[in-house]
Coordinates of N, CA and C in Angstrom, one line a residue:
N1 N 38.0 75.7 70.5 CA 37.3 76.7 71.2 C 37.0 76.2 72.6
T2 N 36.6 75.0 72.8 CA 36.3 74.4 74.1 C 37.5 74.5 75.0
V3 N 38.7 74.2 74.4 CA 39.9 74.2 75.2 C 40.3 75.7 75.5
N4 N 40.1 76.6 74.6 CA 40.4 78.0 74.8 C 39.5 78.6 75.9
F5 N 38.2 78.4 75.9 CA 37.3 78.9 76.9 C 37.6 78.3 78.3
T6 N 37.8 77.0 78.3 CA 38.1 76.3 79.5 C 39.4 76.8 80.2
A7 N 40.4 76.9 79.4 CA 41.7 77.4 79.9 C 41.6 78.8 80.3
Y8 N 40.9 79.6 79.6 CA 40.7 81.0 80.0 C 40.0 81.1 81.3
S9 N 38.9 80.4 81.5 CA 38.2 80.4 82.7 C 39.0 80.1 83.9
F10 N 39.9 79.0 83.8 CA 40.8 78.6 84.8 C 41.8 79.7 85.1
L11 N 42.4 80.3 84.1 CA 43.5 81.3 84.2 C 42.9 82.6 84.7
H12 N 41.7 82.9 84.4 CA 41.0 84.1 84.9 C 40.9 84.1 86.4
Q13 N 40.6 82.9 86.9 CA 40.5 82.8 88.4 C 41.9 82.7 89.0
Y14 N 42.8 82.1 88.3 CA 44.2 81.9 88.8 C 44.9 83.3 89.0
Y15 N 44.6 84.2 88.0 CA 45.2 85.6 88.1 C 44.4 86.5 88.9
E16 N 43.2 86.0 89.4 CA 42.3 86.8 90.2 C 41.9 88.1 89.5
A17 N 41.6 87.9 88.2 CA 41.1 89.0 87.4 C 39.7 89.4 87.7
E18 N 39.4 90.7 87.5 CA 38.1 91.2 87.8 C 37.4 91.3 86.4
R19 N 36.0 91.2 86.5 CA 35.2 91.4 85.3 C 35.3 92.9 84.9
G20 N 35.3 93.2 83.6 CA 35.5 94.5 83.2 C 36.8 94.8 82.6
W21 N 37.2 96.0 82.5 CA 38.5 96.4 81.9 C 39.7 96.2 82.8
D22 N 40.0 94.9 83.0 CA 41.1 94.5 83.9 C 42.2 93.9 83.0
W23 N 43.4 94.4 83.1 CA 44.5 93.9 82.2 C 44.8 92.5 82.4
R24 N 44.4 91.9 83.6 CA 44.6 90.5 83.9 C 43.8 89.6 83.0
N25 N 42.6 90.2 82.5 CA 41.8 89.4 81.5 C 42.6 89.2 80.2
G26 N 43.4 90.2 79.8 CA 44.2 90.0 78.7 C 45.4 89.1 78.9
L27 N 45.9 89.1 80.1 CA 47.0 88.2 80.5 C 46.5 86.8 80.5
A28 N 45.3 86.6 81.0 CA 44.7 85.2 81.0 C 44.6 84.7 79.6
G29 N 44.1 85.6 78.7 CA 44.0 85.2 77.3 C 45.3 84.9 76.7
L30 N 46.3 85.8 77.0 CA 47.7 85.6 76.5 C 48.2 84.3 76.9
S31 N 48.0 83.9 78.1 CA 48.5 82.6 78.6 C 47.9 81.4 78.0
V32 N 46.7 81.6 77.3 CA 46.0 80.5 76.6 C 46.7 80.2 75.3
A33 N 47.4 81.2 74.7 CA 47.9 81.1 73.4 C 48.8 79.8 73.1
P34 N 49.7 79.5 74.0 CA 50.6 78.3 73.7 C 49.7 77.0 73.7
I35 N 48.7 77.0 74.5 CA 47.8 75.8 74.5 C 47.0 75.7 73.2
A36 N 46.5 76.9 72.8 CA 45.7 77.0 71.6 C 46.5 76.7 70.3
S37 N 47.7 77.2 70.3 CA 48.5 77.0 69.1 C 49.0 75.6 68.9
S38 N 49.1 74.8 70.0 CA 49.5 73.4 69.9 C 48.6 72.6 69.0
V39 N 47.3 73.1 69.0 CA 46.3 72.4 68.1 C 46.1 73.2 66.8
S40 N 46.0 74.5 66.9 CA 45.7 75.3 65.7 C 46.8 75.4 64.7
T41 N 48.0 75.2 65.1 CA 49.1 75.1 64.1 C 48.9 74.0 63.1
I42 N 48.6 72.8 63.6 CA 48.4 71.7 62.7 C 47.1 71.9 61.9
E43 N 46.1 72.4 62.5 CA 44.8 72.6 61.8 C 45.0 73.6 60.7
N44 N 45.7 74.7 61.0 CA 45.9 75.7 59.9 C 46.8 75.3 58.8
L45 N 47.8 74.5 59.2 CA 48.7 73.9 58.1 C 47.9 73.1 57.2
V46 N 47.1 72.2 57.7 CA 46.3 71.2 56.9 C 45.3 72.0 56.0
K47 N 44.7 73.0 56.6 CA 43.7 73.8 55.9 C 44.4 74.6 54.8
T48 N 45.5 75.2 55.0 CA 46.2 76.0 54.0 C 46.7 75.1 52.9
Q49 N 47.3 73.9 53.2 CA 47.8 73.0 52.2 C 46.7 72.5 51.3
M50 N 45.5 72.2 51.9 CA 44.4 71.7 51.2 C 43.8 72.7 50.3
Q51 N 43.7 74.0 50.8 CA 43.2 75.0 49.9 C 44.1 75.3 48.7
L52 N 45.4 75.2 48.9 CA 46.3 75.3 47.8 C 46.2 74.1 46.8
D53 N 46.1 73.0 47.4 CA 46.0 71.7 46.6 C 44.7 71.7 45.8
N54 N 43.7 72.3 46.2 CA 42.4 72.4 45.5 C 42.5 73.1 44.1
V55 N 43.5 74.0 44.1 CA 43.6 74.8 42.9 C 44.9 74.4 42.1
T56 N 45.6 73.4 42.6 CA 46.8 73.0 41.9 C 46.7 71.5 41.5
R57 N 47.3 70.6 42.3 CA 47.4 69.2 42.0 C 46.2 68.4 42.4
Q58 N 45.5 68.8 43.4 CA 44.3 68.0 43.9 C 44.7 66.6 44.2
Q59 N 45.8 66.5 45.1 CA 46.3 65.2 45.4 C 45.7 64.7 46.8
Y60 N 45.1 65.5 47.6 CA 44.7 65.1 48.9 C 43.2 64.8 48.9
K61 N 42.8 63.6 49.4 CA 41.4 63.2 49.4 C 40.6 63.8 50.5
N62 N 41.3 64.0 51.7 CA 40.7 64.6 52.8 C 41.7 65.1 53.8
S63 N 41.4 65.6 54.9 CA 42.3 66.1 55.9 C 43.3 65.1 56.4
L64 N 42.8 63.9 56.7 CA 43.6 62.8 57.2 C 44.6 62.4 56.2
H65 N 44.2 62.3 54.9 CA 45.1 61.9 53.8 C 46.2 62.9 53.6
C66 N 45.8 64.2 53.8 CA 46.8 65.3 53.7 C 47.8 65.2 54.8
V67 N 47.4 64.9 56.0 CA 48.4 64.8 57.1 C 49.3 63.6 56.9
R68 N 48.7 62.5 56.5 CA 49.5 61.3 56.2 C 50.5 61.5 55.1
T69 N 50.1 62.2 54.0 CA 50.9 62.4 52.9 C 52.1 63.3 53.2
I70 N 51.9 64.4 53.8 CA 53.0 65.4 54.1 C 53.9 64.9 55.2
T71 N 53.4 64.1 56.1 CA 54.3 63.6 57.2 C 55.2 62.4 56.6
E72 N 54.6 61.6 55.7 CA 55.4 60.6 55.1 C 56.5 61.2 54.2
K73 N 56.3 62.3 53.6 CA 57.2 63.0 52.7 C 58.2 63.8 53.4
H74 N 57.8 64.6 54.4 CA 58.6 65.6 55.1 C 58.9 65.3 56.5
G75 N 58.4 64.2 57.1 CA 58.6 63.9 58.5 C 57.5 64.5 59.4
P76 N 57.3 63.9 60.6 CA 56.2 64.3 61.5 C 56.3 65.7 62.0
I77 N 57.5 66.3 62.1 CA 57.7 67.6 62.6 C 57.1 68.7 61.7
V78 N 56.9 68.3 60.4 CA 56.4 69.3 59.4 C 55.0 69.8 59.8
V79 N 54.2 69.1 60.6 CA 52.9 69.6 61.0 C 53.0 70.8 61.9
Y80 N 54.2 71.1 62.4 CA 54.3 72.3 63.3 C 55.1 73.4 62.5
R81 N 55.1 73.3 61.2 CA 55.7 74.4 60.5 C 54.9 75.6 60.7
G82 N 55.6 76.7 61.0 CA 54.9 78.0 61.3 C 54.4 78.1 62.7
H83 N 54.8 77.2 63.6 CA 54.3 77.2 64.9 C 54.6 78.5 65.7
V84 N 55.8 79.0 65.5 CA 56.1 80.3 66.3 C 55.2 81.4 65.9
I85 N 55.1 81.7 64.6 CA 54.3 82.8 64.2 C 52.8 82.6 64.5
N86 N 52.4 81.3 64.4 CA 51.0 81.0 64.8 C 50.7 81.2 66.3
T87 N 51.7 80.9 67.1 CA 51.6 81.2 68.6 C 51.5 82.7 68.8
V88 N 52.3 83.5 68.1 CA 52.3 84.9 68.3 C 50.9 85.4 67.8
R89 N 50.4 84.9 66.7 CA 49.1 85.3 66.3 C 48.0 85.0 67.3
E90 N 48.1 83.8 67.8 CA 47.1 83.3 68.8 C 47.2 84.3 70.1
A91 N 48.4 84.6 70.5 CA 48.6 85.5 71.6 C 47.9 86.9 71.4
A92 N 48.1 87.4 70.2 CA 47.6 88.7 69.9 C 46.0 88.6 69.8
F93 N 45.5 87.5 69.2 CA 44.1 87.4 69.1 C 43.4 87.1 70.4
I94 N 43.8 86.1 71.1 CA 43.1 85.7 72.3 C 43.2 86.7 73.4
S95 N 44.4 87.3 73.6 CA 44.5 88.3 74.7 C 43.5 89.5 74.4
T96 N 43.5 90.0 73.1 CA 42.6 91.0 72.8 C 41.1 90.6 72.9
Y97 N 40.9 89.4 72.5 CA 39.5 88.8 72.4 C 38.8 88.9 73.8
F98 N 39.5 88.3 74.8 CA 38.9 88.2 76.1 C 39.0 89.6 76.9
F99 N 40.0 90.4 76.6 CA 40.1 91.7 77.3 C 39.0 92.6 76.8
V100 N 38.8 92.6 75.5 CA 37.7 93.5 75.0 C 36.3 93.0 75.4
Y101 N 36.2 91.7 75.3 CA 34.9 91.1 75.7 C 34.5 91.4 77.1
E102 N 35.4 91.1 78.0 CA 35.1 91.4 79.4 C 34.8 92.8 79.7
G103 N 35.5 93.7 79.1 CA 35.3 95.2 79.3 C 33.9 95.6 78.7
L104 N 33.7 95.2 77.5 CA 32.4 95.6 76.9 C 31.2 95.0 77.5
R105 N 31.4 93.7 77.9 CA 30.2 93.0 78.4 C 29.8 93.6 79.7
K106 N 30.7 94.0 80.6 CA 30.4 94.6 81.9 C 29.7 95.9 81.6
R107 N 30.2 96.7 80.7 CA 29.6 98.0 80.5 C 28.2 97.9 79.9
L108 N 28.1 97.1 78.9 CA 26.8 96.9 78.2 C 25.7 96.3 79.1
V109 N 26.1 95.4 80.0 CA 25.2 94.7 80.9 C 24.7 95.8 81.9
E110 N 25.7 96.5 82.5 CA 25.3 97.6 83.4 C 24.4 98.6 82.9
E111 N 24.5 98.9 81.6 CA 23.6 99.9 81.0 C 22.4 99.2 80.4
R112 N 22.2 97.9 80.7 CA 21.0 97.2 80.2 C 20.8 97.3 78.7
V113 N 21.8 97.2 78.0 CA 21.7 97.2 76.5 C 21.2 95.8 76.0
P114 N 20.1 95.8 75.3 CA 19.6 94.5 74.8 C 20.7 93.8 73.9
G115 N 20.8 92.5 74.1 CA 21.8 91.7 73.4 C 23.2 92.0 73.7
S116 N 23.4 92.4 75.0 CA 24.8 92.8 75.5 C 25.8 91.7 75.2
I117 N 25.5 90.5 75.4 CA 26.5 89.4 75.3 C 26.9 89.2 73.8
P118 N 25.9 89.0 72.9 CA 26.4 88.8 71.5 C 27.0 90.1 70.9
I119 N 26.6 91.2 71.3 CA 27.2 92.5 70.8 C 28.7 92.6 71.3
A120 N 28.9 92.3 72.6 CA 30.2 92.4 73.2 C 31.1 91.3 72.5
G121 N 30.5 90.1 72.3 CA 31.3 89.1 71.7 C 31.6 89.4 70.3
G122 N 30.7 89.9 69.5 CA 30.9 90.2 68.1 C 31.9 91.3 68.0
I123 N 31.9 92.4 68.8 CA 32.9 93.4 68.7 C 34.2 93.0 69.1
A124 N 34.3 92.1 70.1 CA 35.6 91.6 70.5 C 36.2 90.7 69.4
G125 N 35.4 89.9 68.7 CA 35.9 89.1 67.6 C 36.4 90.0 66.5
A126 N 35.6 91.0 66.1 CA 36.0 91.9 65.0 C 37.3 92.6 65.3
I127 N 37.5 93.2 66.5 CA 38.7 93.9 66.9 C 39.9 93.0 67.0
S128 N 39.7 91.8 67.5 CA 40.8 90.8 67.6 C 41.3 90.4 66.3
W129 N 40.4 90.2 65.3 CA 40.8 89.8 64.0 C 41.5 90.9 63.3
T130 N 41.1 92.1 63.5 CA 41.8 93.3 63.0 C 43.2 93.4 63.5
V131 N 43.4 93.2 64.8 CA 44.7 93.2 65.4 C 45.6 92.1 64.9
S132 N 45.1 90.9 64.7 CA 45.9 89.7 64.4 C 46.0 89.4 62.9
F133 N 45.2 90.1 62.1 CA 45.1 89.7 60.7 C 46.4 89.7 60.0
P134 N 47.3 90.7 60.2 CA 48.6 90.7 59.5 C 49.4 89.5 59.9
L135 N 49.4 89.1 61.1 CA 50.1 87.9 61.6 C 49.5 86.7 60.9
D136 N 48.2 86.7 60.7 CA 47.6 85.5 60.0 C 48.1 85.4 58.6
C137 N 48.3 86.6 57.9 CA 48.8 86.6 56.6 C 50.2 86.0 56.5
I138 N 51.0 86.4 57.5 CA 52.4 85.9 57.5 C 52.3 84.4 57.8
R139 N 51.5 84.0 58.7 CA 51.3 82.5 59.1 C 50.9 81.7 57.8
A140 N 50.0 82.3 57.1 CA 49.5 81.6 55.8 C 50.6 81.5 54.8
G141 N 51.5 82.6 54.7 CA 52.6 82.5 53.8 C 53.6 81.5 54.2
V142 N 53.9 81.4 55.5 CA 54.9 80.4 55.9 C 54.3 79.0 55.7
Q143 N 53.1 78.7 56.0 CA 52.5 77.4 55.9 C 52.1 77.0 54.4
G144 N 52.0 78.1 53.6 CA 51.6 77.8 52.2 C 52.7 77.7 51.3
T145 N 53.9 77.9 51.8 CA 55.1 77.7 50.9 C 55.4 76.3 50.7
D146 N 56.1 75.9 49.6 CA 56.5 74.5 49.4 C 57.2 74.0 50.6
L147 N 56.6 72.9 51.1 CA 57.1 72.3 52.4 C 58.5 71.8 52.3
S148 N 59.0 71.6 51.1 CA 60.4 71.1 51.0 C 61.4 72.2 51.1
R149 N 60.9 73.5 51.2 CA 61.8 74.6 51.3 C 61.6 75.3 52.6
R150 N 62.6 75.9 53.1 CA 62.5 76.7 54.3 C 61.8 78.0 54.1
A151 N 61.1 78.4 55.1 CA 60.4 79.7 55.0 C 60.3 80.4 56.3
S152 N 60.9 81.6 56.4 CA 60.9 82.3 57.7 C 59.8 83.4 57.7
S153 N 59.3 83.7 58.9 CA 58.2 84.7 59.1 C 58.7 86.0 58.6
L154 N 59.9 86.4 59.0 CA 60.5 87.6 58.6 C 60.6 87.7 57.0
G155 N 61.0 86.6 56.4 CA 61.2 86.6 55.0 C 59.8 86.8 54.3
I156 N 58.8 86.1 54.8 CA 57.4 86.3 54.2 C 56.9 87.7 54.4
L157 N 57.2 88.3 55.6 CA 56.8 89.7 55.9 C 57.4 90.6 54.9
K158 N 58.7 90.5 54.7 CA 59.4 91.4 53.7 C 58.9 91.2 52.3
K159 N 58.6 90.0 51.9 CA 58.1 89.7 50.6 C 56.7 90.4 50.4
L160 N 55.8 90.2 51.4 CA 54.4 90.8 51.4 C 54.5 92.3 51.3
V161 N 55.3 92.9 52.1 CA 55.4 94.4 52.1 C 56.0 94.9 50.8
S162 N 57.0 94.2 50.3 CA 57.6 94.7 49.1 C 56.7 94.6 47.9
E163 N 55.8 93.5 47.9 CA 54.9 93.3 46.8 C 53.6 94.1 46.9
R164 N 53.1 94.2 48.1 CA 51.8 94.8 48.3 C 51.8 96.1 49.1
G165 N 52.9 96.4 49.8 CA 52.9 97.5 50.8 C 52.3 97.1 52.1
I166 N 52.4 98.0 53.1 CA 51.8 97.7 54.4 C 50.4 97.3 54.4
L167 N 49.6 98.0 53.6 CA 48.2 97.7 53.5 C 47.9 96.3 53.0
G168 N 48.9 95.8 52.3 CA 48.7 94.4 51.7 C 48.5 93.4 52.8
L169 N 49.0 93.7 54.0 CA 48.9 92.8 55.1 C 47.4 92.7 55.6
Y170 N 46.6 93.6 55.1 CA 45.2 93.6 55.5 C 44.3 93.3 54.3
S171 N 44.9 92.7 53.3 CA 44.1 92.3 52.1 C 43.1 91.2 52.5
G172 N 41.8 91.5 52.2 CA 40.8 90.6 52.5 C 40.3 90.6 53.9
V173 N 40.6 91.7 54.7 CA 40.3 91.7 56.1 C 38.8 91.9 56.3
A174 N 38.1 92.7 55.4 CA 36.7 93.0 55.6 C 35.8 91.8 55.8
P175 N 35.8 90.8 54.9 CA 35.0 89.6 55.1 C 35.3 88.9 56.4
S176 N 36.6 88.9 56.7 CA 37.0 88.2 58.0 C 36.5 88.8 59.2
I177 N 36.4 90.2 59.2 CA 35.9 90.9 60.3 C 34.4 90.7 60.5
V178 N 33.7 90.7 59.3 CA 32.2 90.4 59.4 C 32.0 89.0 59.9
R179 N 32.7 88.0 59.4 CA 32.5 86.7 59.9 C 32.9 86.6 61.4
A180 N 34.0 87.2 61.8 CA 34.4 87.2 63.2 C 33.3 87.7 64.1
F181 N 32.7 88.8 63.6 CA 31.6 89.4 64.4 C 30.4 88.5 64.6
L182 N 30.0 87.8 63.6 CA 28.9 86.9 63.6 C 29.2 85.7 64.5
V183 N 30.4 85.1 64.2 CA 30.7 83.8 64.9 C 31.0 84.1 66.3
S184 N 31.7 85.2 66.7 CA 32.0 85.4 68.1 C 30.8 85.8 68.9
G185 N 29.9 86.5 68.3 CA 28.7 86.9 69.0 C 27.9 85.6 69.4
S186 N 27.8 84.7 68.5 CA 27.1 83.4 68.8 C 27.9 82.5 69.7
R187 N 29.2 82.6 69.6 CA 30.1 81.8 70.4 C 30.0 82.2 71.9
F188 N 30.1 83.4 72.1 CA 30.0 83.9 73.5 C 28.6 83.7 74.1
S189 N 27.6 83.8 73.3 CA 26.2 83.6 73.7 C 26.0 82.1 74.1
A190 N 26.6 81.2 73.3 CA 26.5 79.8 73.7 C 27.3 79.5 74.9
Y191 N 28.5 80.1 75.0 CA 29.4 79.9 76.2 C 28.7 80.4 77.5
E192 N 28.1 81.6 77.5 CA 27.4 82.1 78.7 C 26.2 81.3 79.0
G193 N 25.5 80.9 77.9 CA 24.3 80.1 78.1 C 24.6 78.8 78.7
A194 N 25.6 78.1 78.3 CA 26.0 76.9 78.9 C 26.4 77.0 80.3
L195 N 27.1 78.1 80.7 CA 27.5 78.3 82.1 C 26.2 78.5 83.0
W196 N 25.2 79.2 82.5 CA 24.0 79.4 83.2 C 23.3 78.1 83.5
L197 N 23.3 77.2 82.5 CA 22.7 75.9 82.6 C 23.4 75.0 83.6
L198 N 24.7 75.0 83.5 CA 25.6 74.1 84.3 C 25.7 74.6 85.7
R199 N 25.9 75.9 86.0 CA 26.2 76.3 87.3 C 25.5 77.6 87.7
G200 N 24.5 78.0 87.0 CA 23.7 79.2 87.3 C 24.5 80.5 87.1
G201 N 25.4 80.5 86.2 CA 26.2 81.7 85.9 C 27.7 81.5 85.8
R202 N 28.4 82.3 85.1 CA 29.9 82.0 85.0 C 30.6 82.2 86.3
D203 N 30.1 83.0 87.2 CA 30.8 83.3 88.4 C 30.2 82.5 89.6
A204 N 29.3 81.7 89.3 CA 28.6 80.9 90.4 C 29.2 79.5 90.5
W205 N 29.4 79.0 91.7 CA 29.9 77.7 92.0 C 29.0 76.9 92.9

């Protein structure tokens, strides 16, 4: 998250984006995706493999042991399994995340709505998760498949749709949306608060 917010802040200025409903805010978020996915692909793979391991063989002692075990067995490149679909997921999530936040924040602050920042952040998180959730289901399918076998995003998509239908791609979305609202509201509040402490506001230098 630190990397995402730092990269977004830099790219927001680079694209000369305006605060509010400016498409360049979404572009700045979109440009962060390759940076974010370089870290989150590994993180998500380990998380998915450990969650599966907890209900099956229980062979991993911790995250580091999981990484060491799967790389010894499948090679170091395995940690980037599902990298393409995860990058697409990050692009959908982060571009929506910052675009919605910037637009709502400006509107709510101008109307002097109490709690404008956590509300805008919470709604941005909820909408972003709704948009990217099907992609996350596909990502989890790719990374959760036996690592010794090939798994394509398209193949996982076809399998999910054939077994559960289109709505199956949103299975379990409600708890994720609630969590995203709460986490994102506090995350943006902390981000804005830190900027006020460090430089008197996010647009001040």
